[in-house]
Coordinates of C-alpha atoms and ligand atoms in Angstrom, one line a residue:
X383 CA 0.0 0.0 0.0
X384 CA 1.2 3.7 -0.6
X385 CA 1.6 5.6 2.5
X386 CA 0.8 9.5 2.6
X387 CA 4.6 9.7 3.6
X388 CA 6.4 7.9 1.4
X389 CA 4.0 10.5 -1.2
X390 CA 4.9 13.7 -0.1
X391 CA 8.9 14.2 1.4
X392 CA 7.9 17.1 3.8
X393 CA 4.9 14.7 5.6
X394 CA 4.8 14.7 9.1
X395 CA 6.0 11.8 10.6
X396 CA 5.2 10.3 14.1
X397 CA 7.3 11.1 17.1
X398 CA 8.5 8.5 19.4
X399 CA 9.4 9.8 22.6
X400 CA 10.9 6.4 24.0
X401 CA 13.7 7.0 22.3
X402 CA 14.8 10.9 22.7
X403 CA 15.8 12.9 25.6
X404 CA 13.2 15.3 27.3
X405 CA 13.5 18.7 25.4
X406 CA 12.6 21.6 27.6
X407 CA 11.3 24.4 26.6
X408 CA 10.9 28.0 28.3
X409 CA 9.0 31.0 28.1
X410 CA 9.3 34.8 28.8
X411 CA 7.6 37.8 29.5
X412 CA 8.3 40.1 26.5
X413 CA 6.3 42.1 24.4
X414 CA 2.9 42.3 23.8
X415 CA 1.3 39.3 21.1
X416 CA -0.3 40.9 18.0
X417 CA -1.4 39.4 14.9
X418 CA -4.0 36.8 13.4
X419 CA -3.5 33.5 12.9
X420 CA -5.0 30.6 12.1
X421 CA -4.8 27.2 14.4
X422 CA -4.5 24.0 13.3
X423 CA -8.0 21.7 12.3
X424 CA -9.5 20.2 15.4
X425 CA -8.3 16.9 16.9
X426 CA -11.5 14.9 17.5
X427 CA -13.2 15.3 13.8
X428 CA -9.9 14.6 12.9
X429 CA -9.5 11.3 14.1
X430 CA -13.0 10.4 13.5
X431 CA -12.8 11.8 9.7
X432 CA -10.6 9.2 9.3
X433 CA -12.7 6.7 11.2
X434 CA -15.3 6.8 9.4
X435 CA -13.4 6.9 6.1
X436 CA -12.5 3.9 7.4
X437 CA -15.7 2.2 7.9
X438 CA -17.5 3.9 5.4
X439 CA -17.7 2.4 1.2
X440 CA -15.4 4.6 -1.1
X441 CA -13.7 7.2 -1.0
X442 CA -13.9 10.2 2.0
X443 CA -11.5 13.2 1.3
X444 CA -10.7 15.7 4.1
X445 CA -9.8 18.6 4.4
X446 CA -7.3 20.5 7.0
X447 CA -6.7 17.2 8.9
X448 CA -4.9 18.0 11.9
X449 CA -1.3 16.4 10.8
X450 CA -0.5 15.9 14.9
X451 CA 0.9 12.5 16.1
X452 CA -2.4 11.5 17.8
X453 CA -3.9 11.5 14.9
X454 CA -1.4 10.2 12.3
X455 CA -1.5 7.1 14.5
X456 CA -5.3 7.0 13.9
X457 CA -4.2 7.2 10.2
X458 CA -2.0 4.5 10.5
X459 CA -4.3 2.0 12.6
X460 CA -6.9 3.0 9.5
X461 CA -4.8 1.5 6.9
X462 CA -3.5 -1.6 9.5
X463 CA -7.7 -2.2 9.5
X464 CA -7.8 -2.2 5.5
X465 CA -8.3 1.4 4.4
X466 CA -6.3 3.0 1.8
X467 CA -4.9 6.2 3.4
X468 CA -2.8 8.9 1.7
X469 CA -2.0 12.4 2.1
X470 CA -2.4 14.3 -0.8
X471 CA -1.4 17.7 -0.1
X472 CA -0.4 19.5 3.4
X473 CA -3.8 19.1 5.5
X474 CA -5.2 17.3 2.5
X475 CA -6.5 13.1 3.0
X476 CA -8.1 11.0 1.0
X477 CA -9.2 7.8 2.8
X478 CA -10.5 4.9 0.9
X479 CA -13.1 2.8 3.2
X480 CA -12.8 -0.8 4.0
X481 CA -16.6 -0.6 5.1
X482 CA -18.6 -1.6 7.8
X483 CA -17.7 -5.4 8.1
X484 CA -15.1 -5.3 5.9
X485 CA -12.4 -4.5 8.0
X486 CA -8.7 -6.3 7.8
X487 CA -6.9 -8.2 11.0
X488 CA -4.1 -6.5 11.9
X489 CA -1.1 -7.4 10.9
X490 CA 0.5 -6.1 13.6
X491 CA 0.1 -3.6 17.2
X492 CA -1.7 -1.1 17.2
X493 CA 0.4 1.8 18.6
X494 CA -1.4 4.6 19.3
X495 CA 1.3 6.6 21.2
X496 CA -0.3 9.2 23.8
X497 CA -3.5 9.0 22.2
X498 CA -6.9 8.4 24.1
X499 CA -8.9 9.3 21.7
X500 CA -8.1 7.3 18.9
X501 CA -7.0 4.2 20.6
X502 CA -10.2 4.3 22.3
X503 CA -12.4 4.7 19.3
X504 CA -10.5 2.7 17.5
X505 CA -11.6 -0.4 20.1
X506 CA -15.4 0.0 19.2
X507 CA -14.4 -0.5 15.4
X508 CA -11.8 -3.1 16.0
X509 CA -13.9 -4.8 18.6
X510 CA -17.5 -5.3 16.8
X511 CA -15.4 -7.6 13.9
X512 CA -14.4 -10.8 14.4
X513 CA -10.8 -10.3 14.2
X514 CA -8.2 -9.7 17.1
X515 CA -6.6 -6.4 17.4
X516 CA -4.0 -5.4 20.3
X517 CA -3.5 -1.9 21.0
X518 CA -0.6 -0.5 22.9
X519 CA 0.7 3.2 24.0
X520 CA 3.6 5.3 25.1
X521 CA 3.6 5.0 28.9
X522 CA 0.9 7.9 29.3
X523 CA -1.7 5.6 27.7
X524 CA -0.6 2.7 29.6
X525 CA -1.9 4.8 32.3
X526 CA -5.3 5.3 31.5
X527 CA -8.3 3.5 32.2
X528 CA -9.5 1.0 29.6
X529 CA -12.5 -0.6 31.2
X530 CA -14.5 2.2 30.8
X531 CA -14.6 0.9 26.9
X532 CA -13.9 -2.2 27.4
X533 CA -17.0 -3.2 29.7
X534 CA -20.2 -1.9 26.9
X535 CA -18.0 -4.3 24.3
X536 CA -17.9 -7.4 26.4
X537 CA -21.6 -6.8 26.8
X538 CA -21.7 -6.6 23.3
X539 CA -20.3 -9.4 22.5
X540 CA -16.1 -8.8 22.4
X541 CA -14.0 -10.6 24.4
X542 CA -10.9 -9.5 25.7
X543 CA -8.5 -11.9 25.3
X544 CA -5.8 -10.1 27.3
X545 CA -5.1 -7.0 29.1
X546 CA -2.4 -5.2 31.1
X547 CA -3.5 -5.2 35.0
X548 CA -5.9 -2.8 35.8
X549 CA -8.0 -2.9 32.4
X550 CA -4.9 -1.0 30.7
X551 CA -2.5 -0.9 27.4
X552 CA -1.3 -3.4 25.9
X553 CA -5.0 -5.2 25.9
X554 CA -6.0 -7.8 23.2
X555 CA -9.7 -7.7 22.0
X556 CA -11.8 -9.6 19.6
X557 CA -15.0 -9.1 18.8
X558 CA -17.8 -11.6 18.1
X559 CA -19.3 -13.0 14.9
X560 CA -22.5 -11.4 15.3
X561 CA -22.3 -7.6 17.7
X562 CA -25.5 -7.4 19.8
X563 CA -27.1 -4.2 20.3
X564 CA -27.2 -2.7 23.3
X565 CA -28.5 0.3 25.1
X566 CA -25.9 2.2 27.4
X567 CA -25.6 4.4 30.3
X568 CA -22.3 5.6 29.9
X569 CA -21.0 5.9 33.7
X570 CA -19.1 8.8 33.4
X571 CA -19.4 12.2 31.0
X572 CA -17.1 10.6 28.0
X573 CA -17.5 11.6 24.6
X574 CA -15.0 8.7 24.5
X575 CA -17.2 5.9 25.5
X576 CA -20.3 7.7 24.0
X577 CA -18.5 6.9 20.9
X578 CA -16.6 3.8 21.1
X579 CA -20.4 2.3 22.0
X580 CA -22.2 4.3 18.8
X581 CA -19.1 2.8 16.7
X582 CA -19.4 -0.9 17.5
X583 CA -23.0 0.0 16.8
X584 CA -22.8 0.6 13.6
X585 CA -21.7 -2.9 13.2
X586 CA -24.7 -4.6 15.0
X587 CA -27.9 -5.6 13.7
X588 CA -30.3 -3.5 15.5
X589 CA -30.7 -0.4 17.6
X590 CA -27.7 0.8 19.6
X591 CA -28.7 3.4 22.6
X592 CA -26.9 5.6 24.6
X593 CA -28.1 7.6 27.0
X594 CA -25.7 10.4 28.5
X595 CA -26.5 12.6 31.8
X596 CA -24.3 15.1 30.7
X597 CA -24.6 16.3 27.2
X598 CA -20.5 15.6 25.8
X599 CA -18.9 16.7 22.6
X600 CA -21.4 15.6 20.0
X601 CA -19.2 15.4 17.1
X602 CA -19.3 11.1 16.5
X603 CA -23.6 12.1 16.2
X604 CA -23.0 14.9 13.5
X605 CA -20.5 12.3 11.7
X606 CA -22.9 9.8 11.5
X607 CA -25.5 11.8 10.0
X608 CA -23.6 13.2 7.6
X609 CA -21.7 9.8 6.5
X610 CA -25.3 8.5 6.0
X611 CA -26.2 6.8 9.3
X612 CA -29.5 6.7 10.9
X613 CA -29.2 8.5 14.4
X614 CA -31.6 10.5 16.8
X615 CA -31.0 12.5 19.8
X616 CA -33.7 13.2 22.4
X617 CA -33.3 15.1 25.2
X618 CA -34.7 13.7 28.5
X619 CA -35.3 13.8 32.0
X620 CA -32.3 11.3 32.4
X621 CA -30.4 13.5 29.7
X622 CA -29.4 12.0 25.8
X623 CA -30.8 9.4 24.3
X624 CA -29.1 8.9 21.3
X625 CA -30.1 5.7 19.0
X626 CA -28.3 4.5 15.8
X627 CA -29.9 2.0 13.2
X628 CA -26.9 -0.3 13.1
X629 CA -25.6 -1.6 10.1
X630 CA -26.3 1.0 7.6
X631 CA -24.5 2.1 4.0
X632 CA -21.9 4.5 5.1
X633 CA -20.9 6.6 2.1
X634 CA -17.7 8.2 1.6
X635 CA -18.1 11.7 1.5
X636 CA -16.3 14.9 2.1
X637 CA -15.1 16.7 5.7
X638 CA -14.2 19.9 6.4
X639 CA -12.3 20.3 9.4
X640 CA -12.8 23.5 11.7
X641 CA -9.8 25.2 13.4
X642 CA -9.5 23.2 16.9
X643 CA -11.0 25.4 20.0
X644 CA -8.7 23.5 22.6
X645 CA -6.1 24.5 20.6
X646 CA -7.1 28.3 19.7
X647 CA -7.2 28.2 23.6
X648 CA -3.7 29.2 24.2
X649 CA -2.8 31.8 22.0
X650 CA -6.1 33.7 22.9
X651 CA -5.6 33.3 27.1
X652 CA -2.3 34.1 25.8
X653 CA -3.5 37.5 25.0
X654 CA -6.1 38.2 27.3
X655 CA -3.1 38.3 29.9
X656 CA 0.1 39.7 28.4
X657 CA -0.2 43.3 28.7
X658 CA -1.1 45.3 25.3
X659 CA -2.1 42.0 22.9
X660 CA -4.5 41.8 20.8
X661 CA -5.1 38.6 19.3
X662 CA -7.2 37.2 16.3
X663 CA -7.9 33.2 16.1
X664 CA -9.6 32.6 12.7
X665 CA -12.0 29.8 11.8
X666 CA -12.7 28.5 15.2
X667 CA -15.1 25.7 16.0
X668 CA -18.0 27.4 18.0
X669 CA -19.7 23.8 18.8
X670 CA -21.7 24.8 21.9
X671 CA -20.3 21.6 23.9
X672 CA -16.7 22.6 23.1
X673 CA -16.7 26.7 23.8
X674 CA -17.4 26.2 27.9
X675 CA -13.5 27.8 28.2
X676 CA -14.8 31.1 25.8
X677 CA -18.3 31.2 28.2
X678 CA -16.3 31.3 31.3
X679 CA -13.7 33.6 29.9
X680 CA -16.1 35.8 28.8
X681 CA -18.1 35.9 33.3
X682 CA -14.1 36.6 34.2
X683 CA -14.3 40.1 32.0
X684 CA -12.4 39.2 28.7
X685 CA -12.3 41.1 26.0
X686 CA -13.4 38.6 23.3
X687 CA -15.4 39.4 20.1
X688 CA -16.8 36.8 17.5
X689 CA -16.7 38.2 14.1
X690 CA -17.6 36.5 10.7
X691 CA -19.8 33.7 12.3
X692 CA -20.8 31.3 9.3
X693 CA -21.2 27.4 8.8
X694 CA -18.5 25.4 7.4
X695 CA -19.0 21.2 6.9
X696 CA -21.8 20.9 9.8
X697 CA -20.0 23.7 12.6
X698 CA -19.9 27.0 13.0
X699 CA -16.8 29.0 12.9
X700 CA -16.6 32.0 14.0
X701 CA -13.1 34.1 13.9
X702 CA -12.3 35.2 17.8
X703 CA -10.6 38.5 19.1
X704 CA -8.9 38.2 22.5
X705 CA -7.4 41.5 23.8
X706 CA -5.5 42.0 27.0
X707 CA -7.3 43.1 30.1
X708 CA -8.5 42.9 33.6
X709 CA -9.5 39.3 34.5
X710 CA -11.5 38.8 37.7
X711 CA -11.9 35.5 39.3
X712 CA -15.7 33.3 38.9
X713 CA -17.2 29.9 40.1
X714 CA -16.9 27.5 37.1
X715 CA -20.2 25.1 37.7
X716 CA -19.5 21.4 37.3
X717 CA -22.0 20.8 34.6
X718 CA -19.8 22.9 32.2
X719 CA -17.0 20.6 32.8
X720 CA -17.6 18.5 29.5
X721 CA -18.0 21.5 27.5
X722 CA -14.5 22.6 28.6
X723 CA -13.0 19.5 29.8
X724 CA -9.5 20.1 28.1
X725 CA -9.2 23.5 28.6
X726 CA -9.4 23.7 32.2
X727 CA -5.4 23.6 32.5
X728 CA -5.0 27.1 30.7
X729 CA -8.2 28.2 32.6
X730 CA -6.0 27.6 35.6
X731 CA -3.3 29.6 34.2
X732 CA -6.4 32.3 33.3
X733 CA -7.1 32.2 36.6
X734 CA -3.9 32.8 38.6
X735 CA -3.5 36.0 36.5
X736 CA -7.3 37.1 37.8
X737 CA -8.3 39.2 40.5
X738 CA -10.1 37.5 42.9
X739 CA -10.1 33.4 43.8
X740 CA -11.9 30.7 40.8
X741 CA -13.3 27.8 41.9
X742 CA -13.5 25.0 39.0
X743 CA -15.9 22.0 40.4
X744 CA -16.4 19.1 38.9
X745 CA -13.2 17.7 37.8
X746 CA -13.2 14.3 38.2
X747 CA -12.6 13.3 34.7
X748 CA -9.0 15.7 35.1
X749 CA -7.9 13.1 36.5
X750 CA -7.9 10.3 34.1
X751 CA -6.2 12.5 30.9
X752 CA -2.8 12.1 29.5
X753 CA -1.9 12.9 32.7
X754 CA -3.6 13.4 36.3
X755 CA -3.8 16.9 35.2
X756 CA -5.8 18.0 38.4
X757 CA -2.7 17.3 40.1
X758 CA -0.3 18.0 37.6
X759 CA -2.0 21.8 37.0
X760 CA -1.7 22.3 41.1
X761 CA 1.6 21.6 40.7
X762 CA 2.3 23.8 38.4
X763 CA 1.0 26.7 40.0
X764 CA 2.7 26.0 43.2
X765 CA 5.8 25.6 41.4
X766 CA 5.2 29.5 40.0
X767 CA 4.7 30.9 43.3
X768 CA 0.5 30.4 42.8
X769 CA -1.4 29.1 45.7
X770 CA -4.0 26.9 44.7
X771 CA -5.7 24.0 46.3
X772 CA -7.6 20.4 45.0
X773 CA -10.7 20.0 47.7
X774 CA -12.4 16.5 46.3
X775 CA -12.9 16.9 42.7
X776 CA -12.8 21.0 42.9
X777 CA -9.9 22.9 42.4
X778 CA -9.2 26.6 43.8
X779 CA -7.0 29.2 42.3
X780 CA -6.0 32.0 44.1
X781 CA -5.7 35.0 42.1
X782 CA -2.9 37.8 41.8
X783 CA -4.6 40.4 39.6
X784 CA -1.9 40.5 37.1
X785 CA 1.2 39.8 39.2
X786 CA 2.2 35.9 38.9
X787 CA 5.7 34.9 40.1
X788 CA 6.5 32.4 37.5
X789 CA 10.2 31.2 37.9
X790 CA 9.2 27.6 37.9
X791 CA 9.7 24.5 36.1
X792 CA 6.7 22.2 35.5
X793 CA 6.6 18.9 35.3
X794 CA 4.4 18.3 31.9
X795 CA 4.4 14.0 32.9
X796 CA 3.8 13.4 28.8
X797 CA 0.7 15.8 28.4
X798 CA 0.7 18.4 26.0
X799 CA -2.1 20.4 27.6
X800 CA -0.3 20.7 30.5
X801 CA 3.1 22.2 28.4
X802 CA 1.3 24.6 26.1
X803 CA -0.6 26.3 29.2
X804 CA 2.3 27.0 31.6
X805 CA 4.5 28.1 28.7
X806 CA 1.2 30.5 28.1
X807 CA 1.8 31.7 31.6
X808 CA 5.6 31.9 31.4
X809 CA 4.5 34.9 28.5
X810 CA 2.9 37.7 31.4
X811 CA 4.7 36.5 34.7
X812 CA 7.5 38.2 36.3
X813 CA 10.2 35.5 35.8
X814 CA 10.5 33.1 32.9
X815 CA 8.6 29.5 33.1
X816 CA 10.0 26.3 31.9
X817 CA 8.6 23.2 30.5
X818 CA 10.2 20.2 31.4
X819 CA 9.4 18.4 28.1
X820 CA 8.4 20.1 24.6
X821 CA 7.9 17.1 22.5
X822 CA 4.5 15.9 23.5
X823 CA 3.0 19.6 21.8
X824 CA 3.5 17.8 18.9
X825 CA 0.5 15.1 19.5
X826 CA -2.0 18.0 19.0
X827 CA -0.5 21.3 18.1
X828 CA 3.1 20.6 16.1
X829 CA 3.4 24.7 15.2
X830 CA 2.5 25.6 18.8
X831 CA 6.1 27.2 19.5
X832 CA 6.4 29.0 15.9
X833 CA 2.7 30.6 15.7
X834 CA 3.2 31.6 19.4
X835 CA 6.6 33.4 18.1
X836 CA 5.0 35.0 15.0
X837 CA 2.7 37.0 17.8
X838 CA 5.8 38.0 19.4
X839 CA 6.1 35.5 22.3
X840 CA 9.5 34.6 23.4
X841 CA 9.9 30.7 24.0
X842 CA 13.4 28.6 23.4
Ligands
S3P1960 C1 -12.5 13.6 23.2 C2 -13.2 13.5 24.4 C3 -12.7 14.0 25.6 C4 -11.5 14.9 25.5 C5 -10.5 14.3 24.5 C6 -11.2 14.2 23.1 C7 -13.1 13.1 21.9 O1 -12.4 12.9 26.4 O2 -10.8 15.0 26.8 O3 -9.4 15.2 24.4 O4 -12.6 13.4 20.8 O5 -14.1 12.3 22.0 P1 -13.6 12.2 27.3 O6 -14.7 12.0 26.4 O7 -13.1 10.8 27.8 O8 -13.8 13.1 28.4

């Protein structure tokens, strides 16, 4: 098969961090950011573009694919399950589907590096065939719980043959002959397990049902619909009920990838704090269950305007204008959590800059992300002279209207969320902040350090 890399000499290419030294990286307060960018196409349609290319018949082409190492290994665990894959063009794919049933044993692992999202996604298609796939991570993903997905596939119908202890990477599954239906209360807000369920669905003769409490990032639901797929939602007393007709005609078709809000995140906290920026983010995603970070921005005082709202492939994009100002500190309620639930690590870094104390509840699901990032934020901010304390699921950040210490070196434990928002901070605090480790920015954001420079920030 022809691989989008040996196509195209300048294609990305995966990191491996087992092999290289950490690579730390440090930022500066300097002068103020100015300019308009654009940020990189949005990691979850990403991976699930390439999904359902996968699963669907013919040929899907997308456009501004997020090339990030997460989801280049979801490209490459697309072509070890029998699609054609290649890149034609810098942000350009064209997938060519294996179709629902159709899909290939692998050959080999499955390695999906640091990724949650794709590895876990990946088990709902992998685990409603009937062949064997074994899926493996960098030690980050060896961390995180599997069970979660692994538990709605046994009941319907996958077995897993073997597993690291603790329902963890490297696990073995196989799924049955025939997938059963099922319906599903996911146990925890998961936009993961929401979706992993919906995709072993689509391989099932019958209805597959899940019902959420909390209303998660919606963006397998839209996919389905617009691959051809027959799905409802209904709202409810017990929250979403969503119900796919299994086994339906996918058709390759064409997606549009939106600039990523998780990732237009930084540079726009970036310049609500570093004196004198003014910031423009172009052709972000405005999905109300991904803008909960812009909402609560927006209660602290920020200066952010939406210009040039329009529709582009199912979303709405809007173009965002951050400018520096006066931040005061709020209540975050724990219902927002999902809409915001990667974001909270820069909100932290929001926060410490406000005047006044925030109080983020509801973090439970912090803890279960490339890295315990409640405790990994917490620590953090200590380290840069921010007080800041975890009370059961809740976190509390004491404010310094404007005047954060800084001076610290974080530990980033493999998560690039965790990297990109301390180097934010690093930008307006008195002394300089260091990363200890640059090189997982590069599973979701690989220009991070050169579009932050091109506004004027100072990081080496
Ligand atoms: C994602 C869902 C979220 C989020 C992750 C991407 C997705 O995880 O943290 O970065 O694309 O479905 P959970 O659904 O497990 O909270």
């Amino acid at each position: 098969m022809v691989t989008g890399r040996r196509l195209l000499p300048t294609s990305p290419s995966i990191v491996s961090r087992s092999h290289t030294a950490a690579s730390p990286i440090a930022s500066r307060p300097g002068s103020p950011l100015r300019g308009r960018i654009r940020v990189p196409g949005d990691k979850s349609i990403s991976h699930r573009a390439l999904i359902f290319g996968l699963l669907a018949r013919g040929e899907t082409r997308v456009e501004n694919l997020l090339e990030a190492d997460d989801v280049l290994r979801t490209a490459e665990a697309a072509r070890a399950l029998g699609a054609g894959v290649t890149r034609e063009a810098e942000g350009r794919w064209r997938v060519v589907g294996a179709g629902i049933g159709g899909l290939r044993e692998p050959a080999s692992v499955l390695d999906f590096g640091n990724a949650g999202t794709g590895s876990r996604l990946m088990m709902g298609v992998a685990g409603s065939h009937p062949i064997t796939a074994t899926f493996d991570g960098d030690a980050s993903l060896r961390k995180r719980p599997m069970r979660r997905i692994l538990d709605p596939l046994v009941r319907m119908g996958a077995t897993v043959v073997s597993e690291a202890p603790g329902g963890r990477v490297p696990l073995s599954l196989r799924g049955p002959r025939e997938t059963i239906p099922i319906t599903y209360e996911t146990p925890a807000p998961s936009a993961q397990i929401k979706s992993a369920v919906l995709l072993a669905g689509l391989n099932s003769p019958g209805i597959t049902t899940v019902v959420e409490r909390q209303a998660t990032r919606d963006h397998t639901e839209r996919m389905l619909s617009h691959f051809g797929a027959t799905v409802s939602v209904a709202e409810e007393d017990a929250g979403r009920r969503i119900a796919l007709v299994g086994q339906p005609d996918l058709k390759g078709t064409e997606v549009v990838v939106p600039a990523d809000p998780s990732s237009a995140a930084f540079p726009l906290v970036a310049a609500l704090v570093t004196p004198g920026s003014e910031v423009v983010v172009e052709n972000v995603m405005m999905n109300p269950l991904r803008t909960g970070l812009i909402t609560t921005l927006v209660e602290m005082g920020a200066a952010i305007e939406f210009m040039n709202r329009r529709d582009i492939g199912g979303e709405t994009v809007a173009d965002i204008r951050a400018s520096y100002g006066p931040l005061k500190g709020v209540e975050v309620p724990p219902e927002r959590a999902p809409s915001m639930i990667d974001e909270y690590p820069v909100l932290a870094v929001a926060a410490s800059f406000a005047a006044g104390p925030t109080l983020m509840r509801g973090l439970e699901e912090l803890r279960v992300k490339e890295s315990d990032r409640l405790a990994a934020v917490a620590a953090g901010l200590a380290a840069n002279g921010i007080a800041a304390e975890i009370s059961g699921d809740d976190l509390l950040v004491h404010g310094t209207g404007g005047k954060v210490p800084g001076g610290g070196l974080v530990a980033t434990h493999m998560d690039h969320r965790i990297a990109m928002a301390f180097l934010v901070m690093g930008l307006a605090s008195r002394d300089p902040v260091t990363a200890d480790d640059s090189a997982m920015i590069a599973t979701s954001f690989p220009g991070f350090a050169a579009m932050m420079r091109e506004l004027g920030a100072e990081l080496s």
